[in-house]
mmCIF file with all atom_site columns, C-alpha atoms in Angstrom:
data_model
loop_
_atom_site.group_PDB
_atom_site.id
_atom_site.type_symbol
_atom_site.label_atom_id
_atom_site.label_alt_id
_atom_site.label_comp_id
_atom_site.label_asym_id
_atom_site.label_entity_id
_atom_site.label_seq_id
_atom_site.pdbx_PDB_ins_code
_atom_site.Cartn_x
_atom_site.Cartn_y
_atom_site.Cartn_z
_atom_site.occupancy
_atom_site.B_iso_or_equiv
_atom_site.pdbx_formal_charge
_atom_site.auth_seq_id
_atom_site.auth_comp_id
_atom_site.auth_asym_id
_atom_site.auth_atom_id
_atom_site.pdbx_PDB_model_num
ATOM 1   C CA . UNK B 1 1   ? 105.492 73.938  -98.565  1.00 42.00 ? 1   UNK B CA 1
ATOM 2   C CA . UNK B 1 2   ? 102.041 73.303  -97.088  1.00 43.00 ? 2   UNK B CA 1
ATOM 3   C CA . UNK B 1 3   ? 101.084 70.158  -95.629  1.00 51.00 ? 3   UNK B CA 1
ATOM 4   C CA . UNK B 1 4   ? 99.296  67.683  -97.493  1.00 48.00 ? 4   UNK B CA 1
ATOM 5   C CA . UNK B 1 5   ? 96.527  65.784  -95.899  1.00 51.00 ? 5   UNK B CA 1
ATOM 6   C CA . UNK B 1 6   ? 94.686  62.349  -96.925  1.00 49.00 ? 6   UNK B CA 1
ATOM 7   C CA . UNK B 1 7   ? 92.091  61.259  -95.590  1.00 53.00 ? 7   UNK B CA 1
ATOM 8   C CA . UNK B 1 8   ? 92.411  57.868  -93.085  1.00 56.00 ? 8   UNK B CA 1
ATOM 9   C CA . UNK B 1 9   ? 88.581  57.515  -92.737  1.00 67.00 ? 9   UNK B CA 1
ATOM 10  C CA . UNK B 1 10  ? 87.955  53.897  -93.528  1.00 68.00 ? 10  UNK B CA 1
ATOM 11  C CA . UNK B 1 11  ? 84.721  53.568  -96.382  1.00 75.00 ? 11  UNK B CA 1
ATOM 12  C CA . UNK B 1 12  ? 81.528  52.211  -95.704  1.00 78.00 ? 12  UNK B CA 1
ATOM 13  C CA . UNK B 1 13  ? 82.689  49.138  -97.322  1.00 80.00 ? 13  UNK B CA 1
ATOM 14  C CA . UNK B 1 14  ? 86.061  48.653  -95.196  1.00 80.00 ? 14  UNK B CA 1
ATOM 15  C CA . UNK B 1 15  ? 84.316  49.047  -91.856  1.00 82.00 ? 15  UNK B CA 1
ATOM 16  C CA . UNK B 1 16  ? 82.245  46.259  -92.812  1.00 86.00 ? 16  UNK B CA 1
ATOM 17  C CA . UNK B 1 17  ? 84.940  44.358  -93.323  1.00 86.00 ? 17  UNK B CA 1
ATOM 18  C CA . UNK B 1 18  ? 86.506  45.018  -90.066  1.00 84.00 ? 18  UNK B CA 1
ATOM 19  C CA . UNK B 1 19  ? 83.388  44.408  -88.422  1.00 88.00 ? 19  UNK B CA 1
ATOM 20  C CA . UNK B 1 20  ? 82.972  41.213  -89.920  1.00 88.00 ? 20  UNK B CA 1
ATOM 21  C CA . UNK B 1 21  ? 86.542  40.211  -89.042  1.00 87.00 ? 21  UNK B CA 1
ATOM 22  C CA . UNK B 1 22  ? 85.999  40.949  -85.411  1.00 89.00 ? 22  UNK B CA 1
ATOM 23  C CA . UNK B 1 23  ? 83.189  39.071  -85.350  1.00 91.00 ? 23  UNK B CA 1
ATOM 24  C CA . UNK B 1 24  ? 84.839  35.928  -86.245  1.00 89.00 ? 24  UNK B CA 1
ATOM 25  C CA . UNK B 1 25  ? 87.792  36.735  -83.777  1.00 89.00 ? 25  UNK B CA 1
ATOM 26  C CA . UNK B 1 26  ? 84.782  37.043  -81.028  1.00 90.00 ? 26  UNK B CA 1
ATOM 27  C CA . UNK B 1 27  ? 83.040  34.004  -82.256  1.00 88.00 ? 27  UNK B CA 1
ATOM 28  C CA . UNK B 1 28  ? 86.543  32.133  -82.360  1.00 85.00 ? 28  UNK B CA 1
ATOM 29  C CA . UNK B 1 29  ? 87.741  32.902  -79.355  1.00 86.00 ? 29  UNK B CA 1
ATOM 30  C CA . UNK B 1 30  ? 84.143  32.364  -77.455  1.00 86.00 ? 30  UNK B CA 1
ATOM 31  C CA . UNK B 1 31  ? 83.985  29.083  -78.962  1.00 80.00 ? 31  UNK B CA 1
ATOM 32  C CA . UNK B 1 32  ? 87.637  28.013  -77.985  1.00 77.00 ? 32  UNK B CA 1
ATOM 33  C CA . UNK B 1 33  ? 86.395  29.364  -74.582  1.00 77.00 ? 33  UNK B CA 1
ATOM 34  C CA . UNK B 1 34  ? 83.187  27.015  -74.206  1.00 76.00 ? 34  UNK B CA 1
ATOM 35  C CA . UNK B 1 35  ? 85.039  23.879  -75.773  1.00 72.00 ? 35  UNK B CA 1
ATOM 36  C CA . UNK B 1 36  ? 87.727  24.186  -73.560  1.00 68.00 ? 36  UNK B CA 1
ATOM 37  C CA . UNK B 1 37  ? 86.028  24.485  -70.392  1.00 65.00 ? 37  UNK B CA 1
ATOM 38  C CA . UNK B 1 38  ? 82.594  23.141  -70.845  1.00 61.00 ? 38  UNK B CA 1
ATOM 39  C CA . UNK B 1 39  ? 83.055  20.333  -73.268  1.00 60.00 ? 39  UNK B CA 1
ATOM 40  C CA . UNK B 1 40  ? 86.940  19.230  -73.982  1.00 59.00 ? 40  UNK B CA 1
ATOM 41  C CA . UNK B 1 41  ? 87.989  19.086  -70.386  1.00 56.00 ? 41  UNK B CA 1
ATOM 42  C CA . UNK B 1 42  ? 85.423  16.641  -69.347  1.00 56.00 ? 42  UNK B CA 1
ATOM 43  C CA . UNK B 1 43  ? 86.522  14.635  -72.559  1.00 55.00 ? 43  UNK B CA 1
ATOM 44  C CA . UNK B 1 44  ? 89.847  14.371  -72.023  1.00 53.00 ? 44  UNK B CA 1
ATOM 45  C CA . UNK B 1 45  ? 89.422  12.917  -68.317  1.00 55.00 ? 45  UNK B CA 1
ATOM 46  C CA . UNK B 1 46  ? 87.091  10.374  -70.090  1.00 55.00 ? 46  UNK B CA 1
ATOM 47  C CA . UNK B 1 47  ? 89.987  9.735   -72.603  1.00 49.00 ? 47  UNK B CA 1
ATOM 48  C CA . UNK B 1 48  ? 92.737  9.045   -69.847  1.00 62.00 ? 48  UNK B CA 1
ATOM 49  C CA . UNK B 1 49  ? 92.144  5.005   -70.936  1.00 72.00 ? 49  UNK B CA 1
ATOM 50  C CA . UNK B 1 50  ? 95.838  3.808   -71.590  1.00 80.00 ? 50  UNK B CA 1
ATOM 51  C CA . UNK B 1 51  ? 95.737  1.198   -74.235  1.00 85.00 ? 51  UNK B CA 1
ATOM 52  C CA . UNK B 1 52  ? 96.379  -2.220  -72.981  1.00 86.00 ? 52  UNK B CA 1
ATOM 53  C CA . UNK B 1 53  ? 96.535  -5.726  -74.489  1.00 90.00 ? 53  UNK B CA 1
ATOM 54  C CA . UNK B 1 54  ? 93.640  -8.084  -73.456  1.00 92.00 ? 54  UNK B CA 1
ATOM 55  C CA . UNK B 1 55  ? 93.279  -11.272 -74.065  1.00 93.00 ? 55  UNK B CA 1
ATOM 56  C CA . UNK B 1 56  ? 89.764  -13.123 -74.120  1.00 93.00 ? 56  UNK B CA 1
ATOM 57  C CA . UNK B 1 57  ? 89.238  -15.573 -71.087  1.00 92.00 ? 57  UNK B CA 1
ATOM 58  C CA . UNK B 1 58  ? 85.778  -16.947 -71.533  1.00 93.00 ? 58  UNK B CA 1
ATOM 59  C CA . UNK B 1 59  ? 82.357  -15.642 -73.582  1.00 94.00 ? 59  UNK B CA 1
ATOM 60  C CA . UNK B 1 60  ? 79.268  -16.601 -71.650  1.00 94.00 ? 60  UNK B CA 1
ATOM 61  C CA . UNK B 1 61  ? 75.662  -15.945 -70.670  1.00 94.00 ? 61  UNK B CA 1
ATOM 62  C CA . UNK B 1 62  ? 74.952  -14.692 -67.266  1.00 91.00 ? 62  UNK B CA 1
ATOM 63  C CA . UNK B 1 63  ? 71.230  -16.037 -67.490  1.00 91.00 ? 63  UNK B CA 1
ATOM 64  C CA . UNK B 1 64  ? 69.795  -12.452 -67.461  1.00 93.00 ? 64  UNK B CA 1
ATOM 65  C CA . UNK B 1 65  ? 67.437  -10.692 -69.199  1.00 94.00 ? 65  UNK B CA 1
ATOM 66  C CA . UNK B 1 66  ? 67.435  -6.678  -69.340  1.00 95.00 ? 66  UNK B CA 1
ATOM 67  C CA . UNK B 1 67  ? 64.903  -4.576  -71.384  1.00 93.00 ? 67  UNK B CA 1
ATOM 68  C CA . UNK B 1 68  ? 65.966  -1.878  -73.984  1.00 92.00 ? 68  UNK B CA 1
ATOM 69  C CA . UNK B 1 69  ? 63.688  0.728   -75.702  1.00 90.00 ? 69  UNK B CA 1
ATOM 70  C CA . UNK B 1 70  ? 63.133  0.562   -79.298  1.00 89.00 ? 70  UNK B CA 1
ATOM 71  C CA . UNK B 1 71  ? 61.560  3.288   -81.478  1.00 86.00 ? 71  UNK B CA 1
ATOM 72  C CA . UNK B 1 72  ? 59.266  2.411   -84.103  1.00 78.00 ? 72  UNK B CA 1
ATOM 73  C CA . UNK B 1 73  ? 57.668  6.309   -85.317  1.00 72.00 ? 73  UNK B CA 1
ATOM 74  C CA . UNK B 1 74  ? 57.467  9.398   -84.152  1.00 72.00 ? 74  UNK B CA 1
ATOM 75  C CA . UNK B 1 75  ? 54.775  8.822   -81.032  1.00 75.00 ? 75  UNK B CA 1
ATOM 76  C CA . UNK B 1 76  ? 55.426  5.061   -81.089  1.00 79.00 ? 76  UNK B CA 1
ATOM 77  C CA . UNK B 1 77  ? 58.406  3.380   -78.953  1.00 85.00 ? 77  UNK B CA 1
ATOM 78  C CA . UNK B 1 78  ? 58.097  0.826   -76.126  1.00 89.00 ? 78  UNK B CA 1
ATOM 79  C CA . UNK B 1 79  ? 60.672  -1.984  -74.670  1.00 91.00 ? 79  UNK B CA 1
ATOM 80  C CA . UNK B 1 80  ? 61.688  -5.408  -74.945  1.00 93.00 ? 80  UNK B CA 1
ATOM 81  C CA . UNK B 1 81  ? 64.669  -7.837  -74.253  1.00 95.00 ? 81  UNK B CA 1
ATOM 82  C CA . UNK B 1 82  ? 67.817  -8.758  -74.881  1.00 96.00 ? 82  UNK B CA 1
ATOM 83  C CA . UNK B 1 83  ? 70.243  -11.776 -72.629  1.00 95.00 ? 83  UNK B CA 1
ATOM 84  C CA . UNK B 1 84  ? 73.137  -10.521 -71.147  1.00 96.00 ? 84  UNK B CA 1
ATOM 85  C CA . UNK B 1 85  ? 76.202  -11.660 -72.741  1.00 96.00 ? 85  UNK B CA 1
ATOM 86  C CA . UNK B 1 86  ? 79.477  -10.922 -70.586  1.00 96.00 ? 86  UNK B CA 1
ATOM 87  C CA . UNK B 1 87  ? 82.964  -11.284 -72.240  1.00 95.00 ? 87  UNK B CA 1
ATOM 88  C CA . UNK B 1 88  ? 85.946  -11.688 -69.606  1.00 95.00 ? 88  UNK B CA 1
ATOM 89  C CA . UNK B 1 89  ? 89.642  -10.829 -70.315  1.00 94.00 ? 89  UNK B CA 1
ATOM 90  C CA . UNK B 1 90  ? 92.736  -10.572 -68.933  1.00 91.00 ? 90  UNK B CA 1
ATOM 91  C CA . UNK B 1 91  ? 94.449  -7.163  -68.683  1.00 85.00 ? 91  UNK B CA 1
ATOM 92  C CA . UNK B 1 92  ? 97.815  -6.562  -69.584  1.00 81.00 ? 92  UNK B CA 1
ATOM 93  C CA . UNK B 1 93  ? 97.872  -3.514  -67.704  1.00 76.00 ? 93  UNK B CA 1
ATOM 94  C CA . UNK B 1 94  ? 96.196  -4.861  -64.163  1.00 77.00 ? 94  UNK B CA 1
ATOM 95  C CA . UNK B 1 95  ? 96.965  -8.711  -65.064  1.00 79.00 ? 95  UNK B CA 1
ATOM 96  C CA . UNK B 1 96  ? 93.584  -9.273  -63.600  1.00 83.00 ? 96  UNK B CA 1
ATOM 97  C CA . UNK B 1 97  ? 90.445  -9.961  -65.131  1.00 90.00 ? 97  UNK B CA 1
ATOM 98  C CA . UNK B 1 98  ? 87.596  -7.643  -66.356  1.00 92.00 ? 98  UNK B CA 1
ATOM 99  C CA . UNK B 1 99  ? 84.679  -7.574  -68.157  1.00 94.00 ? 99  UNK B CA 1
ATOM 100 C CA . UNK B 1 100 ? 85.016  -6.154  -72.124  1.00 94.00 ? 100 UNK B CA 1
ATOM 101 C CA . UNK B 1 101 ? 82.696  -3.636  -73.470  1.00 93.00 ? 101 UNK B CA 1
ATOM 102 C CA . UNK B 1 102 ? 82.819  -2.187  -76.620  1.00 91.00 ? 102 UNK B CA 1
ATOM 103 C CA . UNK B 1 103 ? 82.403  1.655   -75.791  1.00 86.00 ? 103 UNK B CA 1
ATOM 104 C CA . UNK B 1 104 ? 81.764  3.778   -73.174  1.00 83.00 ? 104 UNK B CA 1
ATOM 105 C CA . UNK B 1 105 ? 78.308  4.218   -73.780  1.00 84.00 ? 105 UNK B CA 1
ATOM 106 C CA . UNK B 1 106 ? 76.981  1.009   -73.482  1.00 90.00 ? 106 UNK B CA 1
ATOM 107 C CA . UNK B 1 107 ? 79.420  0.414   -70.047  1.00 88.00 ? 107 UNK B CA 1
ATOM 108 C CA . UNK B 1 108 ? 77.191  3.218   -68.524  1.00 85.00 ? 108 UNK B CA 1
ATOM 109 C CA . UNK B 1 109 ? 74.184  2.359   -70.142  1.00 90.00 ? 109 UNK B CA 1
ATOM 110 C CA . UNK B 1 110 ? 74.917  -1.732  -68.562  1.00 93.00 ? 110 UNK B CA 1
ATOM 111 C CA . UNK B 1 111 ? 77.514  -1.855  -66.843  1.00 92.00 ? 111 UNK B CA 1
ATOM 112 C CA . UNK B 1 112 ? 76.521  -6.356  -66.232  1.00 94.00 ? 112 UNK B CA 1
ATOM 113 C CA . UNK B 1 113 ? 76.626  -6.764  -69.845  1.00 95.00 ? 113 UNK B CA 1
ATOM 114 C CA . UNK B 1 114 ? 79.399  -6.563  -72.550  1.00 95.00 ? 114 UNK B CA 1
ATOM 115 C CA . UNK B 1 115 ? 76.991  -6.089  -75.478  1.00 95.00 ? 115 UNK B CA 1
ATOM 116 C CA . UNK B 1 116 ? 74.006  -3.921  -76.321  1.00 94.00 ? 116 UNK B CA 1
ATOM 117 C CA . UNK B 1 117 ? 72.361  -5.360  -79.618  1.00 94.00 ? 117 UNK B CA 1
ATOM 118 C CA . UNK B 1 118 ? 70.557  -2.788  -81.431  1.00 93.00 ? 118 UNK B CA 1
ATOM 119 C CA . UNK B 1 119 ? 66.954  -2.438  -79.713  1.00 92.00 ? 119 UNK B CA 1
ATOM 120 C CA . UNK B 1 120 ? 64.005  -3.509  -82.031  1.00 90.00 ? 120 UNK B CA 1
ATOM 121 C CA . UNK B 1 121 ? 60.432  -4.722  -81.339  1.00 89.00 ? 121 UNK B CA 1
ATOM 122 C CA . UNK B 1 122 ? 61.502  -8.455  -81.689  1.00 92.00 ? 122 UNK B CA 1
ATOM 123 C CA . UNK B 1 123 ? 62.873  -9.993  -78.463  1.00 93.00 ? 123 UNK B CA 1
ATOM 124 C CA . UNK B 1 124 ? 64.508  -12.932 -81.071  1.00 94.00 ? 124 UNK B CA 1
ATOM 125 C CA . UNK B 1 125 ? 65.975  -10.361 -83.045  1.00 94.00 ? 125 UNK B CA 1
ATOM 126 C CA . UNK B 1 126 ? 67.788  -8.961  -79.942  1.00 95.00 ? 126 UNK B CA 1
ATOM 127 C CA . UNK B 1 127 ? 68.968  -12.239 -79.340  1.00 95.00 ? 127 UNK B CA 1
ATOM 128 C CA . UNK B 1 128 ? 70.084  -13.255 -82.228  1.00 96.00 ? 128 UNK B CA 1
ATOM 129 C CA . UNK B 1 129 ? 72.076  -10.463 -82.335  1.00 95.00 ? 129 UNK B CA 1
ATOM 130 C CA . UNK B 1 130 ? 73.702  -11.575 -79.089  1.00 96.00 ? 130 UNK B CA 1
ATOM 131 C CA . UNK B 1 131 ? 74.396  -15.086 -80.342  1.00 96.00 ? 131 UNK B CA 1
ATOM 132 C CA . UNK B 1 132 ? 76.287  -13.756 -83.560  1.00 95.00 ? 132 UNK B CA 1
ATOM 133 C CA . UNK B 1 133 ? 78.340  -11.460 -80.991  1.00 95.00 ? 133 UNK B CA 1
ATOM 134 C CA . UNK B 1 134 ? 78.645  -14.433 -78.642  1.00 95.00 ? 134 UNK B CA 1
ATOM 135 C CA . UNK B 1 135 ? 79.608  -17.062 -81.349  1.00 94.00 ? 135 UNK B CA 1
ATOM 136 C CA . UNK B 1 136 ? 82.079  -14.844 -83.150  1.00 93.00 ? 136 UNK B CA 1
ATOM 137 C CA . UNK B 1 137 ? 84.070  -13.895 -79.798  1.00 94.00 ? 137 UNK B CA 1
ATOM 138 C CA . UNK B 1 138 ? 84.001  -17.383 -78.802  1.00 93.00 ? 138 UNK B CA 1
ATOM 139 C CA . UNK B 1 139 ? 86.101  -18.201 -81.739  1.00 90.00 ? 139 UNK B CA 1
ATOM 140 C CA . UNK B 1 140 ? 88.719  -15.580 -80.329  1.00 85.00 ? 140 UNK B CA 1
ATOM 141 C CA . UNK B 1 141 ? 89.322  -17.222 -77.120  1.00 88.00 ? 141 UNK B CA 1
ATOM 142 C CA . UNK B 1 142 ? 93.143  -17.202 -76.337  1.00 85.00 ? 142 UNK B CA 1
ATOM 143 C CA . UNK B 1 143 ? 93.429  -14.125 -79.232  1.00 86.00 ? 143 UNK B CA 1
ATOM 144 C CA . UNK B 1 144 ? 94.905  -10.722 -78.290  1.00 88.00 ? 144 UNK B CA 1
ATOM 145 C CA . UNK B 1 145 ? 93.537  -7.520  -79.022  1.00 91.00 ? 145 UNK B CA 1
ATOM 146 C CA . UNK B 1 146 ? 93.888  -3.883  -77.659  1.00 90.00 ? 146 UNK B CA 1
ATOM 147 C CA . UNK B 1 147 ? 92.087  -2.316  -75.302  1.00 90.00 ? 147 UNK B CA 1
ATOM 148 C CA . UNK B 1 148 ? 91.472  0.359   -73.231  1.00 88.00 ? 148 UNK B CA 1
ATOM 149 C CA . UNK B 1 149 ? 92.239  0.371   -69.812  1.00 85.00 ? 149 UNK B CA 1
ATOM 150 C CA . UNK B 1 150 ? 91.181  3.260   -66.701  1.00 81.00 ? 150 UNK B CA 1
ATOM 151 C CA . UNK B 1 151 ? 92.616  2.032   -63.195  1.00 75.00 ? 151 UNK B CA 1
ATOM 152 C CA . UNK B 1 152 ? 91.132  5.280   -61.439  1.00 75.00 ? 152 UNK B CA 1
ATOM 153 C CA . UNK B 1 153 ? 87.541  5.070   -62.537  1.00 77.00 ? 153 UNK B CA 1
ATOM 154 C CA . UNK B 1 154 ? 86.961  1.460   -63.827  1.00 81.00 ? 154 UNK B CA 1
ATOM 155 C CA . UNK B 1 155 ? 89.496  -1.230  -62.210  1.00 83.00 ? 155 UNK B CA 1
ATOM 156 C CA . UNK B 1 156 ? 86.814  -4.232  -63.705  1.00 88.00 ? 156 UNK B CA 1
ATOM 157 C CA . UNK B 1 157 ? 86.193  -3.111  -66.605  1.00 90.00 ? 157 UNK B CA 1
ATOM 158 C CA . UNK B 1 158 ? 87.867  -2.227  -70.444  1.00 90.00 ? 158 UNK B CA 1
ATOM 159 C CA . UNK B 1 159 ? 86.873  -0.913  -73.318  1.00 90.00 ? 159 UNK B CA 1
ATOM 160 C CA . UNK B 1 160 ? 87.351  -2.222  -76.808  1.00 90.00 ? 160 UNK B CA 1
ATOM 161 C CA . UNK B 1 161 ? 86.861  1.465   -78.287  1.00 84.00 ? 161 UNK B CA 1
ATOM 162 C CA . UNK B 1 162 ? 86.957  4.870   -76.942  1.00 74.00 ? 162 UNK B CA 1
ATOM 163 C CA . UNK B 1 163 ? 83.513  6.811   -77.536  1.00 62.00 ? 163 UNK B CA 1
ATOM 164 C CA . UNK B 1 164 ? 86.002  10.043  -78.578  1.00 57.00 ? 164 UNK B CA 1
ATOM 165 C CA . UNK B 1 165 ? 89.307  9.939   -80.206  1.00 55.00 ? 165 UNK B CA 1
ATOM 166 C CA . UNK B 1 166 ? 91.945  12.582  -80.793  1.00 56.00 ? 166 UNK B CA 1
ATOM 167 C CA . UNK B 1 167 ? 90.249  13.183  -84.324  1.00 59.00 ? 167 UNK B CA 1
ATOM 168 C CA . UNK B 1 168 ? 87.244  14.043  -83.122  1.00 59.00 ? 168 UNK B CA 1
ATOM 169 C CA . UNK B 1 169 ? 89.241  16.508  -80.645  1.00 64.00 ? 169 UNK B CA 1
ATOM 170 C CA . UNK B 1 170 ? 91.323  18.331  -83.191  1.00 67.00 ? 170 UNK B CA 1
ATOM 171 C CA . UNK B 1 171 ? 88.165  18.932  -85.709  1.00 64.00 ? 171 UNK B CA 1
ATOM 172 C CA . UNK B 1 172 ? 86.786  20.732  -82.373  1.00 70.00 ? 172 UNK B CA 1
ATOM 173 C CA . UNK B 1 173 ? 89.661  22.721  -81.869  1.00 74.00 ? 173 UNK B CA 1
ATOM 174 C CA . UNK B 1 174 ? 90.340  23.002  -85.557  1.00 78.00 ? 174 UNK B CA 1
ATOM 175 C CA . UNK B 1 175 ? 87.133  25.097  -86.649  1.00 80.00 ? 175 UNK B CA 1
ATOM 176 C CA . UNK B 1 176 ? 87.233  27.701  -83.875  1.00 82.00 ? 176 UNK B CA 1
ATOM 177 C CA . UNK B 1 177 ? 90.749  28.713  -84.358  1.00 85.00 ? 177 UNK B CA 1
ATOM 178 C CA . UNK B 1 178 ? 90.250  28.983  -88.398  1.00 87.00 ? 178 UNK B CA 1
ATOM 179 C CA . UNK B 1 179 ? 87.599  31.440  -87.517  1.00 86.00 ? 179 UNK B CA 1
ATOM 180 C CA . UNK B 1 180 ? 89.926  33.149  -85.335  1.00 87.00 ? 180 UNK B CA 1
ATOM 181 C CA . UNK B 1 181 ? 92.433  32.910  -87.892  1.00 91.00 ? 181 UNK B CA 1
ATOM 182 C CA . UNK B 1 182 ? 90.251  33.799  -90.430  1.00 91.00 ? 182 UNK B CA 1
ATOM 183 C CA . UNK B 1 183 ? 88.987  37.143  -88.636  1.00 90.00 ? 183 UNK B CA 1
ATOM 184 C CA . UNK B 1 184 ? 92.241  38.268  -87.752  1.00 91.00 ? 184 UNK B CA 1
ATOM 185 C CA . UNK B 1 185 ? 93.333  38.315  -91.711  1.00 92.00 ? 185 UNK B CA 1
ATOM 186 C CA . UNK B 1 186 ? 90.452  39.908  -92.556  1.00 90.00 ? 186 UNK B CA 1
ATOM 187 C CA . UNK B 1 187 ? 91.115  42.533  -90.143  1.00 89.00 ? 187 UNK B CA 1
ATOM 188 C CA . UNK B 1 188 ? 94.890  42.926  -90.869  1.00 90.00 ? 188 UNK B CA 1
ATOM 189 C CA . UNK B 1 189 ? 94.588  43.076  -94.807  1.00 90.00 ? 189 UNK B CA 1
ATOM 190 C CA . UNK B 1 190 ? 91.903  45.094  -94.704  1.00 88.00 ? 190 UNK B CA 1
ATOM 191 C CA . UNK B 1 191 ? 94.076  48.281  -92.417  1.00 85.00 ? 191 UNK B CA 1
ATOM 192 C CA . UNK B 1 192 ? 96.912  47.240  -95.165  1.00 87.00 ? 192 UNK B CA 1
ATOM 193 C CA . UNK B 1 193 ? 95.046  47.678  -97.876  1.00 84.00 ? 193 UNK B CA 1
ATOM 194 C CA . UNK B 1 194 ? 93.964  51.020  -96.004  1.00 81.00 ? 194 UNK B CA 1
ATOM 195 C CA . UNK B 1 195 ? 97.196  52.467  -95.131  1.00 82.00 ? 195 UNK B CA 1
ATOM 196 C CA . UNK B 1 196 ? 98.383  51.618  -99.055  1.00 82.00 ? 196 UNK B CA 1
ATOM 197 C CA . UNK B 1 197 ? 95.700  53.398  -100.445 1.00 77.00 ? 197 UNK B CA 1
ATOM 198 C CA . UNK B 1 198 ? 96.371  56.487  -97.621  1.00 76.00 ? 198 UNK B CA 1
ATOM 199 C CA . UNK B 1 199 ? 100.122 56.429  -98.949  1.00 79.00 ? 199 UNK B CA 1
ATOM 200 C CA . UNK B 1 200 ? 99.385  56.555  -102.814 1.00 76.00 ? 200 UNK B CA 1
ATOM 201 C CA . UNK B 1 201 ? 97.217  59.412  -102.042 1.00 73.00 ? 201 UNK B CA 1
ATOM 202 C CA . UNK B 1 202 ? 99.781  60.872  -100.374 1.00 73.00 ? 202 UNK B CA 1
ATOM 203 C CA . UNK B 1 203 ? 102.292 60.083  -103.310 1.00 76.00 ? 203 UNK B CA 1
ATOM 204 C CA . UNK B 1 204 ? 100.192 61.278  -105.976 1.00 75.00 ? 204 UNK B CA 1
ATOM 205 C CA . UNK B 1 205 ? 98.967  64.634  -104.614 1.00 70.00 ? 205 UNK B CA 1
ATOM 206 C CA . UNK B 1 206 ? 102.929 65.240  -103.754 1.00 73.00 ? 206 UNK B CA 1
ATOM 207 C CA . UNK B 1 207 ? 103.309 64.375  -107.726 1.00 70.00 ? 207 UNK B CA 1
ATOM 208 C CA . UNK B 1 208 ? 100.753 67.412  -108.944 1.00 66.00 ? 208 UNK B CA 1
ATOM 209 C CA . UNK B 1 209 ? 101.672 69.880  -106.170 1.00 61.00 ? 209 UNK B CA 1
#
């Protein structure tokens, strides 16, 4: 009995599909590559903080005035001020004192201060803004709250927030492997789908020879 022979030549339409699943394999695992080593490295040193319990000490003026830059159009921006307003705690962690601020950002952007008011043209604006900061965490004097605590980097200092957190982390991860994922399926249905179309040609010219 001679031979049969089917053809295994994928169609214009199924290389396509390959191609396109490749591509999001390459895109995936460049991606993974760049967040790993450029970007989520980096972030996770920044997110060694261990949480600690602080409790407030004292809420207080240092006297100063810095300047911030506010934004008010496209070719329009320029500076003003805001007073310094430093809140002191006691860490669990250290059981010394250190100065609160709320993120990470504002710590490097002042390290004196423990509160960056939103920067707008109006100095009293700024400082009202300090005030309502200052009064309400004068009214939690003696409370406990958590905070975030890095002995290696910043033995004065605590954060009440962490700029990232493991959400933000796993959405980063998250997208590049779906694509990988994603590609990878593409790619494996679409040589199934092949081979089971290969073997029903094979079955049905058997049938009629």
């Amino acid at each position: 009995m001679a031979r049969l022979r089917v053809s295994y030549e994928y169609s214009e339409a199924e290389d396509k599909t390959i191609r396109l699943g490749l591509f999001l394999i390459v895109c995936g695992i460049v991606s993974l590559f760049i967040l790993c080593f450029c970007w989520l490295n980096p972030t996770l040193q920044k997110m060694q903080c261990k949480p600690a319990n602080c409790t407030v000490l004292s809420v207080q003026q240092s006297g100063e005035m810095f300047e911030c830059t506010f934004t008010c159009g496209v070719d329009c921006k320029g500076t003003s001020l805001y007073p310094c307003l430093q809140i002191y705690v006691n860490n669990s962690e250290s059981y010394s004192q250190a100065l609160l601020h709320f993120n990470e950002q504002q710590l490097l952007t002042n390290p004196k201060c423990s509160y960056l008011p939103p920067c707008t043209r109006d100095n009293q604006k700024n400082t009202d803004s300090v005030l309502k900061q200052q009064h309400d965490w004068t009214k939690n004097i003696s409370q406990s709250f958590t905070c975030f605590f890095d002995q290696q980097r910043r033995p004065d200092d605590v954060l009440l927030e962490r700029s990232q957190n493991e959400s933000v982390l796993l959405h980063c991860v998250l997208w590049p492997m779906v694509s990988l994922l994603v590609g990878v399926l593409i790619v494996v249905l679409t040589v199934c789908a092949r081979s089971l179309a290969v073997r029903a040609e094979a079955l049905q010219k058997r049938k009629f020879s």
